[in-house]
Coordinates of C-alpha atoms and ligand atoms in Angstrom, one line a residue:
X161 CA 41.7 -7.8 -25.6
X162 CA 37.8 -6.8 -24.1
X163 CA 37.5 -3.3 -23.4
X164 CA 36.7 -2.8 -20.3
X165 CA 33.9 -2.0 -19.0
X166 CA 32.6 1.8 -18.5
X167 CA 29.4 0.9 -17.0
X168 CA 29.3 -0.3 -13.5
X169 CA 26.7 -3.0 -13.3
X170 CA 23.3 -1.9 -12.6
X171 CA 21.4 -3.6 -9.3
X172 CA 18.0 -5.0 -10.0
X173 CA 15.2 -2.9 -9.3
X174 CA 12.0 -3.2 -7.0
X175 CA 9.0 -1.3 -7.3
X176 CA 7.0 -1.1 -4.0
X177 CA 3.5 0.8 -3.6
X178 CA 2.7 2.0 -0.1
X179 CA 6.3 1.5 1.0
X180 CA 6.2 4.4 3.6
X181 CA 5.0 2.0 6.3
X182 CA 3.8 -1.2 7.5
X183 CA 4.3 -4.3 5.3
X184 CA 5.3 -2.3 2.5
X185 CA 8.1 -0.6 4.3
X186 CA 9.4 -4.0 5.4
X187 CA 8.9 -5.3 1.9
X188 CA 11.1 -2.8 0.6
X189 CA 13.6 -3.2 3.3
X190 CA 13.7 -7.1 2.2
X191 CA 14.8 -5.9 -1.2
X192 CA 17.6 -3.5 0.0
X193 CA 18.8 -6.2 1.9
X194 CA 18.9 -8.5 -1.0
X195 CA 20.6 -5.8 -3.3
X196 CA 17.9 -4.1 -5.0
X197 CA 17.5 -0.6 -5.8
X198 CA 13.7 0.9 -5.4
X199 CA 11.0 2.8 -7.0
X200 CA 8.5 3.7 -4.2
X201 CA 4.9 5.3 -3.8
X202 CA 2.9 6.5 -1.1
X203 CA 0.5 9.2 -0.6
X204 CA 2.3 10.7 2.4
X205 CA 5.7 12.2 2.3
X206 CA 8.5 9.3 2.2
X207 CA 11.6 11.3 3.0
X208 CA 12.5 9.3 6.0
X209 CA 11.4 5.7 4.6
X210 CA 13.8 6.7 1.4
X211 CA 16.7 7.6 3.9
X212 CA 16.2 4.4 5.5
X213 CA 16.4 2.7 2.4
X214 CA 19.4 4.9 1.2
X215 CA 21.2 3.9 4.3
X216 CA 20.9 0.2 3.5
X217 CA 22.9 1.1 0.1
X218 CA 19.8 1.3 -2.3
X219 CA 19.5 4.0 -4.9
X220 CA 16.0 5.1 -4.5
X221 CA 13.2 7.2 -6.4
X222 CA 9.9 7.9 -4.8
X223 CA 6.8 10.0 -5.4
X224 CA 4.1 10.9 -3.1
X225 CA 0.9 10.2 -4.9
X226 CA -2.4 9.2 -4.8
X227 CA -2.7 5.6 -6.1
X228 CA -6.3 5.6 -6.0
X229 CA -6.3 8.1 -9.1
X230 CA -5.3 7.1 -12.8
X231 CA -3.4 10.4 -13.0
X232 CA -1.5 9.4 -9.8
X233 CA -0.7 5.8 -11.3
X234 CA 0.5 7.5 -14.6
X235 CA 2.8 9.7 -12.7
X236 CA 4.5 7.0 -10.9
X237 CA 5.0 4.9 -14.0
X238 CA 6.2 7.7 -15.5
X239 CA 8.9 8.2 -12.7
X240 CA 9.9 4.3 -13.2
X241 CA 10.3 4.8 -16.8
X242 CA 12.4 7.9 -16.3
X243 CA 14.9 5.4 -14.8
X244 CA 15.5 4.0 -18.0
X245 CA 15.9 0.5 -16.8
X246 CA 13.8 -2.6 -16.3
X247 CA 11.5 -3.5 -13.6
X248 CA 12.6 -6.7 -12.1
X249 CA 10.0 -6.8 -9.2
X250 CA 6.6 -5.0 -8.7
X251 CA 5.1 -5.0 -5.1
X252 CA 1.8 -4.0 -5.8
X253 CA 1.2 -3.6 -1.8
X254 CA -0.8 -0.3 -1.1
X255 CA -4.0 -0.7 0.3
X256 CA -6.4 0.5 2.9
X257 CA -9.8 -0.8 5.0
X258 CA -12.8 1.3 6.0
X259 CA -14.4 -0.1 9.2
X260 CA -17.9 0.7 10.3
X261 CA -21.3 -0.4 8.7
X262 CA -21.6 0.1 5.2
X263 CA -24.5 2.3 5.1
X264 CA -23.0 4.5 7.3
X265 CA -19.8 5.1 5.6
X266 CA -19.2 8.0 3.3
X267 CA -19.3 7.1 -0.4
X268 CA -16.5 9.1 -1.4
X269 CA -14.0 6.8 1.3
X270 CA -15.9 3.8 0.0
X271 CA -15.0 4.6 -3.7
X272 CA -11.5 5.4 -2.2
X273 CA -11.0 1.7 -0.8
X274 CA -12.0 0.5 -4.1
X275 CA -9.7 2.5 -6.2
X276 CA -6.8 2.3 -4.2
X277 CA -7.0 -1.5 -3.4
X278 CA -8.8 -2.7 -6.8
X279 CA -8.4 -0.1 -9.7
X280 CA -5.1 1.7 -9.1
X281 CA -3.7 -1.7 -8.0
X282 CA -4.7 -3.3 -11.7
X283 CA -3.5 -0.5 -13.5
X284 CA 0.0 -0.6 -12.1
X285 CA -0.2 -4.0 -12.7
X286 CA -1.1 -3.7 -16.2
X287 CA 1.4 -0.9 -17.2
X288 CA 4.4 -2.9 -15.6
X289 CA 3.3 -6.3 -16.5
X290 CA 2.9 -5.4 -20.2
X291 CA 6.7 -4.2 -19.8
X292 CA 8.0 -7.6 -18.0
X293 CA 5.9 -9.7 -20.7
X294 CA 7.6 -7.9 -23.6
X295 CA 11.0 -8.5 -21.7
X296 CA 10.0 -12.2 -20.7
X297 CA 10.9 -11.8 -17.3
X298 CA 9.7 -10.1 -14.1
X299 CA 8.0 -11.0 -10.7
X300 CA 4.9 -9.4 -9.5
X301 CA 3.8 -9.9 -5.8
X302 CA 0.5 -8.6 -5.4
X303 CA -0.6 -8.2 -1.4
X304 CA -4.0 -9.8 -1.0
X305 CA -5.2 -10.9 2.3
X306 CA -6.8 -13.9 4.3
X307 CA -9.7 -11.3 4.8
X308 CA -10.4 -12.5 1.2
X309 CA -11.5 -15.6 1.9
X310 CA -14.1 -14.2 4.2
X311 CA -17.3 -12.1 4.3
X312 CA -16.3 -8.7 5.9
X313 CA -19.2 -7.6 8.1
X314 CA -18.3 -4.2 9.2
X315 CA -15.4 -3.9 7.0
X316 CA -17.3 -5.1 4.0
X317 CA -15.8 -3.5 1.2
X318 CA -12.3 -3.9 2.3
X319 CA -12.9 -7.8 2.4
X320 CA -14.4 -7.7 -1.0
X321 CA -11.3 -5.8 -2.2
X322 CA -9.0 -8.4 -1.2
X323 CA -11.2 -11.0 -2.2
X324 CA -10.9 -9.9 -5.7
X325 CA -6.9 -9.4 -5.5
X326 CA -6.9 -13.1 -3.9
X327 CA -8.7 -14.1 -7.1
X328 CA -7.2 -12.1 -9.7
X329 CA -3.6 -12.9 -8.6
X330 CA -4.5 -16.6 -9.4
X331 CA -5.7 -16.3 -12.4
X332 CA -2.9 -13.6 -13.9
X333 CA -0.5 -16.0 -12.7
X334 CA -2.0 -18.8 -14.9
X335 CA -2.4 -16.6 -17.9
X336 CA 1.4 -15.7 -17.4
X337 CA 2.8 -19.0 -16.7
X338 CA 4.7 -19.6 -19.9
X339 CA 6.0 -15.6 -20.3
X340 CA 8.9 -15.5 -17.7
X341 CA 6.9 -13.5 -15.4
X342 CA 5.9 -15.1 -12.0
X343 CA 2.9 -13.6 -10.0
X344 CA 2.7 -14.5 -6.1
X345 CA -0.1 -13.6 -3.9
X346 CA 0.9 -12.8 -0.4
X347 CA -1.9 -13.2 1.9
X348 CA -0.9 -11.5 5.4
X349 CA -3.8 -12.2 8.6
X350 CA -3.5 -9.3 11.2
X351 CA -0.4 -7.7 11.0
X352 CA 0.8 -4.9 13.3
X353 CA 0.6 -1.8 11.0
X354 CA -1.3 1.7 10.9
X355 CA -3.8 -0.1 9.0
X356 CA -6.2 -0.7 11.8
X357 CA -6.4 2.9 13.2
X358 CA -6.6 4.4 9.6
X359 CA -9.7 2.0 9.0
X360 CA -11.2 3.1 12.3
X361 CA -11.0 -0.5 13.5
X362 CA -9.1 0.7 17.1
X363 CA -12.1 -0.5 19.3
X364 CA -12.8 -4.1 17.5
X365 CA -11.3 -7.6 18.3
X366 CA -9.3 -7.0 15.0
X367 CA -7.8 -3.9 16.2
X368 CA -7.1 -4.9 19.8
X369 CA -6.0 -8.6 18.8
X370 CA -2.3 -9.5 18.9
X371 CA -0.8 -9.3 15.3
X372 CA 1.8 -10.6 13.5
X373 CA 5.2 -8.5 13.0
X374 CA 5.4 -6.8 9.6
X375 CA 9.2 -7.8 9.0
X376 CA 8.1 -11.4 9.5
X377 CA 5.2 -10.9 6.9
X378 CA 7.4 -9.4 4.6
X379 CA 10.1 -11.6 4.7
X380 CA 7.6 -14.8 3.8
X381 CA 6.3 -12.9 0.9
X382 CA 9.7 -12.4 -0.3
X383 CA 11.0 -16.0 -0.1
X384 CA 7.5 -16.9 -1.8
X385 CA 8.2 -14.6 -4.3
X386 CA 11.6 -15.9 -5.2
X387 CA 10.6 -19.4 -5.0
X388 CA 7.7 -18.5 -7.5
X389 CA 4.9 -20.0 -5.2
X390 CA 1.2 -19.1 -6.0
X391 CA 0.6 -17.7 -2.4
X392 CA 2.0 -17.6 0.8
X393 CA -0.5 -17.3 3.8
X394 CA 1.6 -15.8 6.5
X395 CA 1.6 -17.6 9.6
X396 CA 0.5 -20.7 11.1
X397 CA -2.6 -19.6 12.7
X398 CA -3.6 -17.9 9.5
X399 CA -3.1 -20.9 7.5
X400 CA -5.5 -22.7 10.0
X401 CA -7.7 -19.5 9.7
X402 CA -7.5 -20.1 5.5
X403 CA -8.1 -23.6 6.0
X404 CA -11.5 -23.2 8.3
X405 CA -12.9 -20.5 5.7
X406 CA -12.4 -22.7 3.2
X407 CA -15.1 -25.5 4.7
X408 CA -17.3 -22.7 6.5
X409 CA -20.7 -21.2 4.8
X410 CA -20.7 -17.7 4.0
X411 CA -23.2 -16.7 6.4
X412 CA -21.4 -18.7 9.2
X413 CA -18.1 -16.6 8.2
X414 CA -19.9 -13.6 7.9
X415 CA -21.1 -13.8 11.4
X416 CA -18.1 -14.4 12.8
X417 CA -16.5 -11.6 11.3
X418 CA -19.2 -9.4 12.9
X419 CA -17.7 -10.5 16.2
X420 CA -14.4 -9.4 15.2
X421 CA -15.0 -5.9 13.5
X422 CA -18.4 -4.8 15.2
X423 CA -17.5 -1.5 16.4
X424 CA -17.3 -1.9 20.4
X425 CA -16.3 -5.6 20.1
X426 CA -12.8 -4.6 21.4
X427 CA -14.1 -3.4 24.7
X428 CA -16.3 -6.5 25.2
Ligands
NAP45 N1 -2.1 -5.2 8.2 C1 -2.8 -6.0 8.1 O1 -3.4 -6.9 9.2 C2 -3.0 -6.6 6.7 C3 -3.6 -8.0 6.4 C4 -3.7 -8.3 5.6 C5 -3.5 -7.7 4.4 N2 -2.8 -6.2 4.5 C6 -2.4 -5.1 3.4 O2 -1.0 -5.2 3.5 C7 -1.2 -3.9 2.6 C8 -0.3 -3.0 3.5 O3 -1.3 -2.7 4.7 P1 -0.3 -2.2 6.0 O4 -0.9 -3.0 6.9 O5 1.0 -2.4 5.9 O6 -0.9 -1.0 6.4 P2 -0.3 0.6 6.5 O7 0.7 0.6 7.5 O8 -1.3 1.4 6.7 O9 0.2 0.9 5.1 C9 -0.4 1.0 3.8 C10 0.4 1.7 2.8 O10 -0.2 2.1 1.7 C11 0.0 3.2 1.3 N3 -1.7 3.7 0.8 C12 -2.8 3.7 1.2 N4 -3.6 4.1 0.2 C13 -2.8 4.8 -0.7 C14 -3.3 5.1 -1.8 N5 -4.5 5.7 -2.0 N6 -2.3 6.2 -2.7 C15 -0.8 5.8 -2.3 N7 -0.6 5.0 -1.3 C16 -1.5 4.5 -0.3 C17 0.4 3.8 2.7 O11 0.5 5.1 2.3 P3 0.8 6.5 3.2 O12 1.3 5.8 4.7 O13 1.5 7.4 2.7 O14 -0.6 6.7 3.4 C18 0.9 3.2 3.0 O15 2.3 3.1 2.7 C19 -2.8 -3.2 2.3 O16 -3.0 -4.0 0.7 C20 -3.4 -4.1 3.2 O17 -4.5 -4.3 2.8 C21 -2.7 -5.5 6.1

């Protein structure tokens, strides 16, 4: 007769960065709903989010840390390793924008955007991706953006970082195609989150226009990741915008972006 199992079956584990608000919060909720435990990080306190996810039945490990720094990413990875269980899903989602003219931006803020959106994101994907590759299993959802498909006049560095992530995501997906590790790029358009206020884009057309519900965006990201799709552009209008961007000259796109992100454009 088989010995009765003494260990209760572990739930799968999802790691979500930027889970304190917006799309990351909703992604974490999706994973709770689908029976995952969580390891989450953000750079402000996570107690409230943690409580919400626990009330959905998930075990939650969390860390308040700056993922723009190498030490911050390492601390988060240490926390994940201390759980002594495999990571089934990584949502590399934390990110920030920065409005206004590039030459007017303080360089430390420029660097923070690049280090959060690109450097820290890559570091965490490499650390967790190596573990997934060794196991021959795992799913990585990278939050890129349709902003990566166009030059981002008056949010120029941000759009550049998202162009990087959109491209990187497909390259990594191809590198890993025979390994059991799936990479999907979530490409939202304007979504109703803290993002625009934090990026000082409140008085722009981008900031004032109607936006998608982050819960819908997260649901689309979850579904695309589980289906194993290469990318998902969230929402019908954004699919149209992405298609237009693909056939429009860069200089024209840059001018169009000026109309949406120039300070004061939201008041016109
Ligand atoms: N909103 C949109 O229209 C839109 C469109 C396309 C793509 N996206 C992308 O979606 C992702 C989520 O943004 P969101 O719209 O949900 O905005 P959000 O509500 O501002 O959420 C951003 C999340 O990232 C975290 N974060 C930012 N910088 C961090 C850092 N250095 N270290 C640790 N955590 C950090 C924030 O943590 P704290 O709250 O603790 O600061 C927050 O949890 C970003 O990658 C963004 O580029 C957004």
